[in-house]
mmCIF file of C-alpha atoms in Angstrom:
data_model
loop_
_atom_site.group_PDB
_atom_site.id
_atom_site.type_symbol
_atom_site.label_atom_id
_atom_site.label_comp_id
_atom_site.label_asym_id
_atom_site.label_seq_id
_atom_site.Cartn_x
_atom_site.Cartn_y
_atom_site.Cartn_z
ATOM 1 C CA MET A 1 -0.040 -0.033 0.201
ATOM 2 C CA ARG A 2 2.836 2.594 0.736
ATOM 3 C CA ALA A 3 4.475 1.806 -2.554
ATOM 4 C CA GLY A 4 1.249 2.435 -4.372
ATOM 5 C CA ARG A 5 0.948 5.960 -2.395
ATOM 6 C CA TRP A 6 4.690 6.814 -3.415
ATOM 7 C CA ARG A 7 3.867 5.975 -6.967
ATOM 8 C CA ARG A 8 0.927 7.858 -7.275
ATOM 9 C CA ALA A 9 2.677 11.016 -5.286
ATOM 10 C CA GLY A 10 5.625 10.689 -7.749
ATOM 11 C CA ALA A 11 3.133 10.518 -10.985
ATOM 12 C CA THR A 12 1.516 13.624 -9.514
ATOM 13 C CA ALA A 13 4.677 15.541 -8.866
ATOM 14 C CA ALA A 14 5.812 14.658 -12.275
ATOM 15 C CA ALA A 15 2.434 15.750 -14.085
ATOM 16 C CA LEU A 16 2.724 19.118 -12.061
ATOM 17 C CA LEU A 17 6.550 19.677 -13.122
ATOM 18 C CA LEU A 18 5.452 19.046 -16.928
ATOM 19 C CA VAL A 19 2.464 21.359 -16.583
ATOM 20 C CA SER A 20 4.683 24.036 -14.851
ATOM 21 C CA GLY A 21 7.167 23.531 -17.445
ATOM 22 C CA VAL A 22 4.731 23.927 -20.340
ATOM 23 C CA THR A 23 2.950 26.859 -18.848
ATOM 24 C CA GLY A 24 5.774 28.352 -17.227
ATOM 25 C CA GLY A 25 7.200 30.494 -20.151
ATOM 26 C CA CYS A 26 3.877 31.420 -21.466
ATOM 27 C CA GLN A 27 2.613 35.120 -21.281
ATOM 28 C CA VAL A 28 -0.231 35.482 -18.911
ATOM 29 C CA GLY A 29 -2.442 38.130 -20.179
ATOM 30 C CA PRO A 30 -1.811 40.525 -23.005
ATOM 31 C CA THR A 31 1.717 41.057 -24.372
ATOM 32 C CA PRO A 32 3.580 43.883 -23.133
ATOM 33 C CA PRO A 33 2.874 46.932 -25.716
ATOM 34 C CA GLY A 34 5.427 47.886 -28.281
ATOM 35 C CA PRO A 35 6.639 51.744 -28.602
ATOM 36 C CA ALA A 36 4.480 54.269 -30.082
ATOM 37 C CA GLU A 37 5.649 54.627 -33.776
ATOM 38 C CA ILE A 38 4.753 57.878 -35.427
ATOM 39 C CA ARG A 39 3.884 57.249 -39.005
ATOM 40 C CA THR A 40 5.203 60.056 -41.405
ATOM 41 C CA GLY A 41 4.036 58.616 -44.553
ATOM 42 C CA PRO A 42 0.910 59.374 -46.829
ATOM 43 C CA PRO A 43 -2.853 58.666 -45.874
ATOM 44 C CA PRO A 44 -4.963 56.463 -45.085
ATOM 45 C CA TRP A 45 -3.917 55.915 -41.200
ATOM 46 C CA ASP A 46 -5.502 53.257 -39.329
ATOM 47 C CA ALA A 47 -6.084 53.706 -35.478
ATOM 48 C CA PRO A 48 -3.128 52.092 -33.876
ATOM 49 C CA ARG A 49 -4.266 48.407 -32.580
ATOM 50 C CA ASP A 50 -1.960 48.552 -29.287
ATOM 51 C CA ALA A 51 -3.146 52.038 -28.281
ATOM 52 C CA VAL A 52 -1.596 52.171 -24.753
ATOM 53 C CA SER A 53 1.846 53.054 -25.768
ATOM 54 C CA TYR A 54 0.370 55.926 -27.773
ATOM 55 C CA ILE A 55 -1.823 57.077 -24.896
ATOM 56 C CA ASP A 56 1.170 57.278 -22.539
ATOM 57 C CA GLU A 57 3.127 59.115 -25.259
ATOM 58 C CA ALA A 58 0.515 61.799 -25.890
ATOM 59 C CA GLY A 59 0.440 62.395 -22.177
ATOM 60 C CA PHE A 60 -3.027 60.994 -21.206
ATOM 61 C CA GLU A 61 -3.709 58.684 -18.130
ATOM 62 C CA ARG A 62 -5.208 55.243 -19.096
ATOM 63 C CA LEU A 63 -8.904 55.059 -18.306
ATOM 64 C CA PRO A 64 -11.188 52.200 -18.159
ATOM 65 C CA LEU A 65 -13.495 51.718 -21.215
ATOM 66 C CA ASP A 66 -16.477 52.630 -19.396
ATOM 67 C CA PHE A 67 -15.074 55.832 -17.988
ATOM 68 C CA SER A 68 -17.041 59.107 -19.090
ATOM 69 C CA GLY A 69 -15.764 61.884 -16.693
ATOM 70 C CA PRO A 70 -17.655 64.732 -15.205
ATOM 71 C CA SER A 71 -18.165 66.675 -18.193
ATOM 72 C CA PRO A 72 -17.979 64.725 -21.412
ATOM 73 C CA TYR A 73 -18.226 66.596 -24.739
ATOM 74 C CA THR A 74 -17.440 65.893 -28.102
ATOM 75 C CA LEU A 75 -16.290 67.805 -31.155
ATOM 76 C CA VAL A 76 -15.703 67.247 -35.004
ATOM 77 C CA ILE A 77 -12.369 67.125 -36.700
ATOM 78 C CA SER A 78 -11.870 67.002 -40.366
ATOM 79 C CA VAL A 79 -8.711 66.526 -42.296
ATOM 80 C CA THR A 80 -7.626 66.976 -45.689
ATOM 81 C CA VAL A 81 -4.191 66.185 -47.388
ATOM 82 C CA ASP A 82 -3.611 67.627 -50.806
ATOM 83 C CA GLY A 83 -7.299 68.359 -51.194
ATOM 84 C CA THR A 84 -8.393 64.697 -50.715
ATOM 85 C CA PRO A 85 -10.484 63.990 -47.343
ATOM 86 C CA VAL A 86 -8.949 61.657 -44.874
ATOM 87 C CA LYS A 87 -11.195 59.027 -42.816
ATOM 88 C CA ILE A 88 -10.584 59.326 -39.246
ATOM 89 C CA PRO A 89 -11.047 55.732 -37.976
ATOM 90 C CA ALA A 90 -12.796 54.295 -35.123
ATOM 91 C CA GLY A 91 -10.547 53.261 -31.953
ATOM 92 C CA ILE A 92 -8.161 56.353 -31.856
ATOM 93 C CA GLY A 93 -7.324 56.503 -28.314
ATOM 94 C CA VAL A 94 -8.886 53.023 -27.557
ATOM 95 C CA ASP A 95 -7.017 49.883 -26.552
ATOM 96 C CA ARG A 96 -9.598 46.963 -26.556
ATOM 97 C CA ILE A 97 -6.962 44.215 -25.684
ATOM 98 C CA ARG A 98 -6.405 45.659 -22.296
ATOM 99 C CA ALA A 99 -9.777 47.532 -21.991
ATOM 100 C CA GLU A 100 -8.373 51.136 -21.717
ATOM 101 C CA GLN A 101 -9.226 54.399 -23.469
ATOM 102 C CA ALA A 102 -7.661 57.831 -23.277
ATOM 103 C CA ALA A 103 -9.655 60.817 -22.357
ATOM 104 C CA VAL A 104 -9.781 61.572 -26.258
ATOM 105 C CA HIS A 105 -11.062 59.025 -28.393
ATOM 106 C CA THR A 106 -13.073 57.855 -31.466
ATOM 107 C CA HIS A 107 -15.859 55.369 -31.786
ATOM 108 C CA ALA A 108 -16.801 55.511 -35.409
ATOM 109 C CA ASP A 109 -15.144 56.819 -38.705
ATOM 110 C CA ASP A 110 -17.120 60.062 -38.836
ATOM 111 C CA GLY A 111 -14.969 62.337 -37.527
ATOM 112 C CA LEU A 112 -16.704 62.681 -34.048
ATOM 113 C CA VAL A 113 -14.269 63.004 -31.384
ATOM 114 C CA TYR A 114 -15.285 62.315 -27.753
ATOM 115 C CA VAL A 115 -13.826 64.019 -24.760
ATOM 116 C CA GLU A 116 -14.311 62.248 -21.229
ATOM 117 C CA ALA A 117 -11.305 63.967 -19.221
ATOM 118 C CA LYS A 118 -11.319 63.276 -15.326
ATOM 119 C CA THR A 119 -11.488 67.124 -14.680
ATOM 120 C CA THR A 120 -13.087 70.011 -16.151
ATOM 121 C CA ALA A 121 -9.645 71.698 -16.296
ATOM 122 C CA GLU A 122 -8.215 69.087 -18.746
ATOM 123 C CA ARG A 123 -7.619 70.792 -22.461
ATOM 124 C CA PRO A 124 -6.311 68.355 -24.713
ATOM 125 C CA THR A 125 -5.129 69.455 -27.762
ATOM 126 C CA LEU A 126 -5.079 68.912 -31.566
ATOM 127 C CA ALA A 127 -1.422 67.782 -31.420
ATOM 128 C CA GLN A 128 -2.232 65.187 -28.475
ATOM 129 C CA PHE A 129 -5.085 63.715 -30.928
ATOM 130 C CA PHE A 130 -2.688 63.187 -33.619
ATOM 131 C CA VAL A 131 -0.115 61.585 -31.359
ATOM 132 C CA LEU A 132 -3.088 58.959 -30.295
ATOM 133 C CA TRP A 133 -3.773 58.456 -33.841
ATOM 134 C CA GLY A 134 0.206 57.981 -34.587
ATOM 135 C CA VAL A 135 0.661 60.311 -37.417
ATOM 136 C CA ARG A 136 3.277 62.863 -37.335
ATOM 137 C CA TYR A 137 1.604 66.305 -37.066
ATOM 138 C CA ASP A 138 3.490 69.747 -36.077
ATOM 139 C CA ALA A 139 3.236 73.379 -37.106
ATOM 140 C CA ARG A 140 4.593 72.410 -40.705
ATOM 141 C CA CYS A 141 3.620 68.619 -41.479
ATOM 142 C CA LEU A 142 0.789 66.138 -41.346
ATOM 143 C CA GLY A 143 2.189 62.789 -42.049
ATOM 144 C CA ASP A 144 4.240 63.123 -45.272
ATOM 145 C CA ALA A 145 2.672 66.525 -46.241
ATOM 146 C CA CYS A 146 5.195 69.263 -45.431
ATOM 147 C CA GLY A 147 4.302 71.915 -47.665
ATOM 148 C CA SER A 148 1.731 74.010 -45.877
ATOM 149 C CA LEU A 149 -0.877 73.474 -42.862
ATOM 150 C CA THR A 150 -3.776 75.186 -42.067
ATOM 151 C CA VAL A 151 -6.314 74.598 -38.955
ATOM 152 C CA THR A 152 -9.460 76.483 -38.652
ATOM 153 C CA VAL A 153 -11.837 76.079 -35.602
ATOM 154 C CA ASN A 154 -15.606 77.037 -36.489
ATOM 155 C CA GLY A 155 -14.293 78.627 -39.468
ATOM 156 C CA GLY A 156 -11.707 80.699 -37.865
ATOM 157 C CA LYS A 157 -8.012 80.367 -38.327
ATOM 158 C CA ALA A 158 -6.421 78.576 -35.204
ATOM 159 C CA ALA A 159 -3.039 77.493 -34.204
ATOM 160 C CA TRP A 160 -1.820 74.186 -35.155
ATOM 161 C CA ASP A 161 -2.142 72.755 -31.376
ATOM 162 C CA ALA A 162 -5.496 74.228 -30.854
ATOM 163 C CA PRO A 163 -7.384 73.023 -27.670
ATOM 164 C CA LEU A 164 -10.148 70.729 -28.566
ATOM 165 C CA THR A 165 -13.082 72.451 -27.149
ATOM 166 C CA PRO A 166 -16.489 71.222 -26.724
ATOM 167 C CA GLY A 167 -18.884 71.427 -29.830
ATOM 168 C CA ALA A 168 -16.101 72.669 -32.187
ATOM 169 C CA HIS A 169 -15.464 71.754 -35.928
ATOM 170 C CA ILE A 170 -11.759 71.688 -36.301
ATOM 171 C CA ALA A 171 -10.308 71.353 -39.818
ATOM 172 C CA VAL A 172 -6.950 70.605 -40.848
ATOM 173 C CA ASN A 173 -5.802 71.088 -44.100
ATOM 174 C CA ALA A 174 -2.116 69.945 -45.246
ATOM 175 C CA ALA A 175 -0.491 70.127 -48.514
ATOM 176 C CA GLY A 176 2.767 68.581 -49.450
#
């Protein structure tokens, strides 16, 4: 009887070692995010799939997907490169793998941008939006279009890094 117990114990220990050896090297949960890679080529530009590195790069806090903030609002952003409209994709600022989002994000490809900041004092900018999107954007360039860049907010000329304000329509026009 004792020999049978020792055999069972030995078999159980061997099975546990085998299972731990097989699963010990496996990744549990999502893989660590890669670095935010800012694209410098022409459109179209998809939303980054692994968005947390872009959320971090833009200087936003990672928030749960169901977070809505004390005073959520929307605005519309439209982008044109060399006279051609550029579709703003769904999922900018949203990391579904980790169930996290930035305070600034898109749900659909209609240009409607949601701002759901933790405080009403937060004023995200257009420059931060393009970092979330993973597209080069500065006072001269949008992607590979570096000839001229104009920004308007509700029809009036604005700075390239204009704040994202409630109800605004921001138009970004770039030419190479």
